[in-house]
Amino acid sequence: QPEYAVTSTPTRPEHRMIQSSTGDVERMRRACQLAKSVLLHGKDLCKPGTTTDEINRILHDEIVAAGAYPSPLNYRQFPKSVCTSVNNVLCHGIPDSRPLQDGDIISLDVTVYLDGVHGDTCATFAVGDVDDEGQQLIGVAKACTDAAVAVCGVGESFHVIPEAIKATLKGTPFHVSPMITGHGVGEFFHAPPAICHTEPVSETGVMQEGMTFTIEPVVTVGWPRHRTMADGWTLVTLDNGRAAQFEHTILITPSGVDILTA
């Protein structure tokens, strides 16, 4: 388990880009594929009447049974093993006793720590019968992540990511949150580079072979202004508009990009 499982405080990563060796890549691939498997199981649990606490409990047990650790648990005192962000929650939703209702949408964020590395993924699912706007929001959010992943490669500027997202959103009524960024991931849960989904982009370098990082834009129905709830984690939209998110962990390769969580 990572050091923060006991201390709640993660080791500060060196300020360097994560570049994986061949052995690191295989460990990353196993962690990411486990995260994907858990996420797909979670999709089946997102039914009307099921509580997010129940989803958390079932997925926690599945992760532990696989010999892994649920990365969010006790990370900076986060109290649960997965994030469940329902309707107007942008991200970092804490599982609770509220039953999911027909028509909800839920973003389920799963990260696992296996063999010394983290694999991170997220998707938004429809609960029961979701209206047309909600279905469109989910589709556009997925398209934004897919488009951003597709433009990555060796030597590419990090600016291509927000450019691809902006082009995907053009002509839709949706917006992308400037506050939620992707991040380097590997031996550390969160590390450089910071992956901005809107301009301005904080990273000045270019993508290099061996980098592993997440792309995870949060797309909203209304303007993506938000506030943080009293729990210190849950981010909700100020206008109560719904949000959707898809996330992949990717590896930069000589020929382009390898989606480790696909």
Coordinates of C-alpha atoms in Angstrom, one line a residue:
Q1 CA 0.0 0.0 0.0
P2 CA 1.2 3.6 -0.6
E3 CA 2.7 5.5 2.4
Y4 CA -0.3 7.8 2.8
A5 CA -2.5 4.8 3.6
V6 CA -1.2 5.2 7.2
T7 CA -0.1 8.9 7.3
S8 CA -2.7 10.4 5.0
T9 CA 0.0 12.6 3.6
P10 CA 1.5 11.6 0.2
T11 CA 5.3 11.9 -0.4
R12 CA 5.9 15.0 -2.5
P13 CA 7.0 13.8 -5.9
E14 CA 10.2 15.2 -7.5
H15 CA 9.3 18.0 -9.9
R16 CA 10.1 16.0 -13.0
M17 CA 8.1 14.4 -15.7
I18 CA 7.3 10.7 -15.1
Q19 CA 9.1 8.6 -17.7
S20 CA 8.6 4.9 -17.4
S21 CA 11.0 2.1 -18.1
T22 CA 9.9 -1.1 -19.8
G23 CA 9.3 -2.8 -16.4
D24 CA 7.4 0.2 -15.2
V25 CA 5.1 0.1 -18.3
E26 CA 4.1 -3.5 -17.6
R27 CA 3.3 -2.7 -14.0
M28 CA 1.3 0.3 -15.1
R29 CA -0.5 -1.7 -17.7
R30 CA -1.6 -4.3 -15.0
A31 CA -2.7 -1.5 -12.6
C32 CA -4.6 0.3 -15.3
Q33 CA -6.3 -2.9 -16.5
L34 CA -7.4 -3.7 -13.0
A35 CA -8.8 -0.2 -12.6
K36 CA -10.7 -0.6 -15.9
S37 CA -12.1 -3.9 -14.7
V38 CA -13.3 -2.5 -11.4
L39 CA -14.9 0.5 -13.3
L40 CA -16.8 -1.8 -15.6
H41 CA -18.1 -3.7 -12.6
G42 CA -19.1 -0.4 -11.0
K43 CA -21.1 0.5 -14.1
D44 CA -23.3 -2.6 -13.5
L45 CA -23.9 -1.4 -9.9
C46 CA -25.2 2.1 -10.9
K47 CA -28.9 1.2 -10.7
P48 CA -31.8 3.1 -9.2
G49 CA -32.0 2.3 -5.5
T50 CA -28.4 1.4 -5.0
T51 CA -26.4 3.7 -2.7
T52 CA -23.0 5.0 -3.5
D53 CA -21.8 3.7 -0.2
E54 CA -22.8 0.2 -1.4
I55 CA -20.9 0.7 -4.6
N56 CA -17.9 1.8 -2.6
R57 CA -18.0 -1.2 -0.4
I58 CA -18.3 -3.7 -3.2
L59 CA -15.6 -2.1 -5.3
H60 CA -13.3 -1.8 -2.3
D61 CA -13.6 -5.5 -1.6
E62 CA -12.9 -6.3 -5.3
I63 CA -9.8 -4.1 -5.3
V64 CA -8.4 -5.6 -2.1
A65 CA -9.2 -9.2 -3.3
A66 CA -7.1 -8.5 -6.4
G67 CA -4.1 -7.7 -4.2
A68 CA -4.3 -4.0 -4.7
Y69 CA -5.0 -0.9 -2.6
P70 CA -7.8 1.7 -3.5
S71 CA -5.7 4.8 -4.1
P72 CA -8.2 7.4 -2.9
L73 CA -8.6 5.9 0.5
N74 CA -6.9 8.2 3.1
Y75 CA -5.2 10.2 0.4
R76 CA -5.1 13.6 2.2
Q77 CA -7.8 12.1 4.5
F78 CA -10.2 11.2 1.7
P79 CA -12.6 8.8 3.5
K80 CA -13.6 6.3 0.8
S81 CA -12.2 4.0 -1.8
V82 CA -13.7 5.4 -5.0
C83 CA -15.2 8.8 -6.0
T84 CA -18.9 8.9 -6.9
S85 CA -20.0 12.2 -8.4
V86 CA -23.7 12.4 -9.0
N87 CA -25.5 15.0 -11.2
N88 CA -24.2 18.5 -10.3
V89 CA -21.0 17.2 -8.7
L90 CA -18.0 18.0 -10.8
C91 CA -15.6 15.5 -9.1
H92 CA -14.4 14.1 -5.8
G93 CA -17.8 13.1 -4.7
I94 CA -17.7 11.0 -1.5
P95 CA -19.9 7.9 -1.4
D96 CA -22.9 8.2 1.0
S97 CA -26.2 6.7 1.9
R98 CA -28.3 8.5 -0.8
P99 CA -29.9 5.9 -3.1
L100 CA -29.3 6.6 -6.8
Q101 CA -32.5 7.6 -8.6
D102 CA -33.9 7.0 -12.0
G103 CA -32.5 9.8 -14.3
D104 CA -29.3 10.4 -12.3
I105 CA -25.9 10.5 -14.0
I106 CA -22.9 9.4 -12.0
S107 CA -19.2 9.8 -12.6
L108 CA -17.3 6.8 -11.1
D109 CA -13.6 7.4 -10.6
V110 CA -11.5 4.4 -9.8
T111 CA -7.8 4.4 -9.0
V112 CA -5.9 1.3 -7.8
Y113 CA -2.3 0.9 -6.4
L114 CA -0.9 -2.4 -7.6
D115 CA 2.8 -3.5 -7.6
G116 CA 4.0 -0.1 -6.6
V117 CA 2.1 2.0 -9.3
H118 CA -1.3 3.7 -9.7
G119 CA -3.8 3.1 -12.5
D120 CA -6.5 5.8 -12.8
T121 CA -9.7 5.9 -14.8
C122 CA -13.2 7.4 -14.7
A123 CA -16.5 7.3 -16.7
T124 CA -20.0 8.7 -16.4
F125 CA -22.9 6.4 -16.5
A126 CA -26.7 6.9 -16.9
V127 CA -28.8 5.6 -14.1
G128 CA -32.1 4.2 -15.5
D129 CA -33.8 6.5 -18.0
V130 CA -31.8 9.7 -18.5
D131 CA -33.2 12.6 -20.5
D132 CA -31.8 13.7 -23.9
E133 CA -29.7 16.5 -22.4
G134 CA -28.0 14.2 -20.0
Q135 CA -27.3 11.6 -22.6
Q136 CA -25.8 14.3 -24.9
L137 CA -23.7 15.6 -22.1
I138 CA -22.3 12.1 -21.4
G139 CA -21.6 11.6 -25.1
V140 CA -19.8 14.9 -25.5
A141 CA -17.7 14.4 -22.4
K142 CA -16.5 11.1 -23.8
A143 CA -15.8 12.6 -27.2
C144 CA -13.7 15.4 -25.5
T145 CA -11.5 12.9 -23.7
D146 CA -11.2 10.7 -26.9
A147 CA -10.2 13.7 -29.0
A148 CA -7.6 14.9 -26.5
V149 CA -6.0 11.5 -26.2
A150 CA -5.9 11.1 -30.0
V151 CA -3.7 14.2 -30.5
C152 CA -1.0 13.2 -28.0
G153 CA 2.4 11.9 -29.1
V154 CA 6.2 12.4 -28.8
G155 CA 7.1 16.0 -29.4
E156 CA 3.6 17.4 -29.1
S157 CA 3.0 20.5 -27.0
F158 CA 0.6 20.1 -24.1
H159 CA -1.5 22.9 -25.8
V160 CA -2.9 20.3 -28.2
I161 CA -5.1 18.9 -25.5
P162 CA -7.2 22.0 -24.7
E163 CA -7.3 22.7 -28.5
A164 CA -8.8 19.3 -29.2
I165 CA -11.3 19.7 -26.4
K166 CA -12.3 23.2 -27.5
A167 CA -12.9 21.9 -31.1
T168 CA -15.0 19.1 -29.8
L169 CA -17.2 21.4 -27.7
K170 CA -17.7 23.9 -30.6
G171 CA -21.4 24.0 -31.5
T172 CA -22.5 22.3 -28.3
P173 CA -24.2 24.0 -25.3
F174 CA -21.5 22.6 -23.0
H175 CA -18.4 23.9 -21.3
V176 CA -15.2 22.4 -19.8
S177 CA -14.1 23.1 -16.2
P178 CA -10.8 25.0 -16.1
M179 CA -10.2 23.9 -12.5
I180 CA -10.0 20.1 -13.0
T181 CA -6.7 19.0 -14.5
G182 CA -5.1 15.7 -15.4
H183 CA -1.7 14.7 -13.9
G184 CA 1.3 12.5 -14.2
V185 CA 0.7 9.1 -12.6
G186 CA 2.8 6.1 -11.8
E187 CA 4.7 5.5 -8.6
F188 CA 3.0 8.7 -7.4
F189 CA -0.8 9.2 -7.5
H190 CA -0.4 12.8 -8.6
A191 CA 2.8 14.2 -10.2
P192 CA 3.9 16.5 -13.0
P193 CA 3.0 17.2 -15.7
A194 CA -0.2 19.1 -14.9
I195 CA -2.6 18.4 -17.8
C196 CA -4.7 21.5 -18.5
H197 CA -8.0 21.0 -20.4
T198 CA -8.3 24.7 -21.1
E199 CA -5.9 27.5 -21.9
P200 CA -3.6 28.8 -20.5
V201 CA -1.5 25.6 -20.2
S202 CA 1.0 25.6 -17.3
E203 CA 3.4 23.0 -18.8
T204 CA 6.0 24.6 -21.2
G205 CA 7.7 21.4 -22.4
V206 CA 6.6 18.8 -24.9
M207 CA 5.4 15.2 -24.5
Q208 CA 8.2 12.7 -24.3
E209 CA 8.4 8.9 -24.8
G210 CA 7.6 7.0 -21.6
M211 CA 5.5 9.7 -20.0
T212 CA 2.3 8.4 -18.3
F213 CA -0.4 10.9 -17.4
T214 CA -4.2 11.2 -17.2
I215 CA -6.6 13.2 -19.4
E216 CA -9.8 13.8 -17.6
P217 CA -11.9 16.9 -18.7
V218 CA -15.1 17.6 -16.7
V219 CA -17.8 18.9 -19.0
T220 CA -20.8 20.8 -17.7
V221 CA -24.2 21.8 -18.9
G222 CA -23.9 25.4 -17.5
W223 CA -21.0 27.7 -16.9
P224 CA -18.5 25.6 -14.9
R225 CA -18.1 27.8 -11.8
H226 CA -18.1 25.7 -8.6
R227 CA -17.8 25.7 -4.9
T228 CA -16.3 23.1 -2.5
M229 CA -18.7 21.5 0.0
A230 CA -18.0 21.5 3.8
D231 CA -16.4 18.0 3.5
G232 CA -13.4 19.7 1.8
W233 CA -13.6 17.4 -1.3
T234 CA -16.9 17.5 -3.1
L235 CA -17.0 20.2 -5.9
V236 CA -20.5 21.2 -7.1
T237 CA -21.6 23.5 -9.9
L238 CA -22.9 26.9 -8.6
D239 CA -25.9 26.8 -11.0
N240 CA -26.8 23.2 -10.2
G241 CA -26.0 22.1 -13.8
R242 CA -24.9 18.5 -14.4
A243 CA -21.4 17.4 -15.1
A244 CA -19.8 14.4 -16.8
Q245 CA -16.2 13.2 -16.9
F246 CA -14.2 10.5 -18.7
E247 CA -10.6 9.7 -17.8
H248 CA -7.8 7.6 -19.3
T249 CA -4.3 6.9 -18.2
I250 CA -2.1 7.1 -21.3
L251 CA 1.5 6.3 -22.2
I252 CA 3.4 8.3 -24.7
T253 CA 5.1 5.9 -27.2
P254 CA 7.4 6.3 -30.2
S255 CA 4.3 5.8 -32.5
G256 CA 1.9 7.9 -30.6
V257 CA -0.1 7.0 -27.5
D258 CA -1.1 3.8 -25.7
I259 CA -4.3 4.0 -23.7
L260 CA -3.5 1.9 -20.7
T261 CA -7.0 2.0 -19.3
A262 CA -8.7 1.1 -22.6

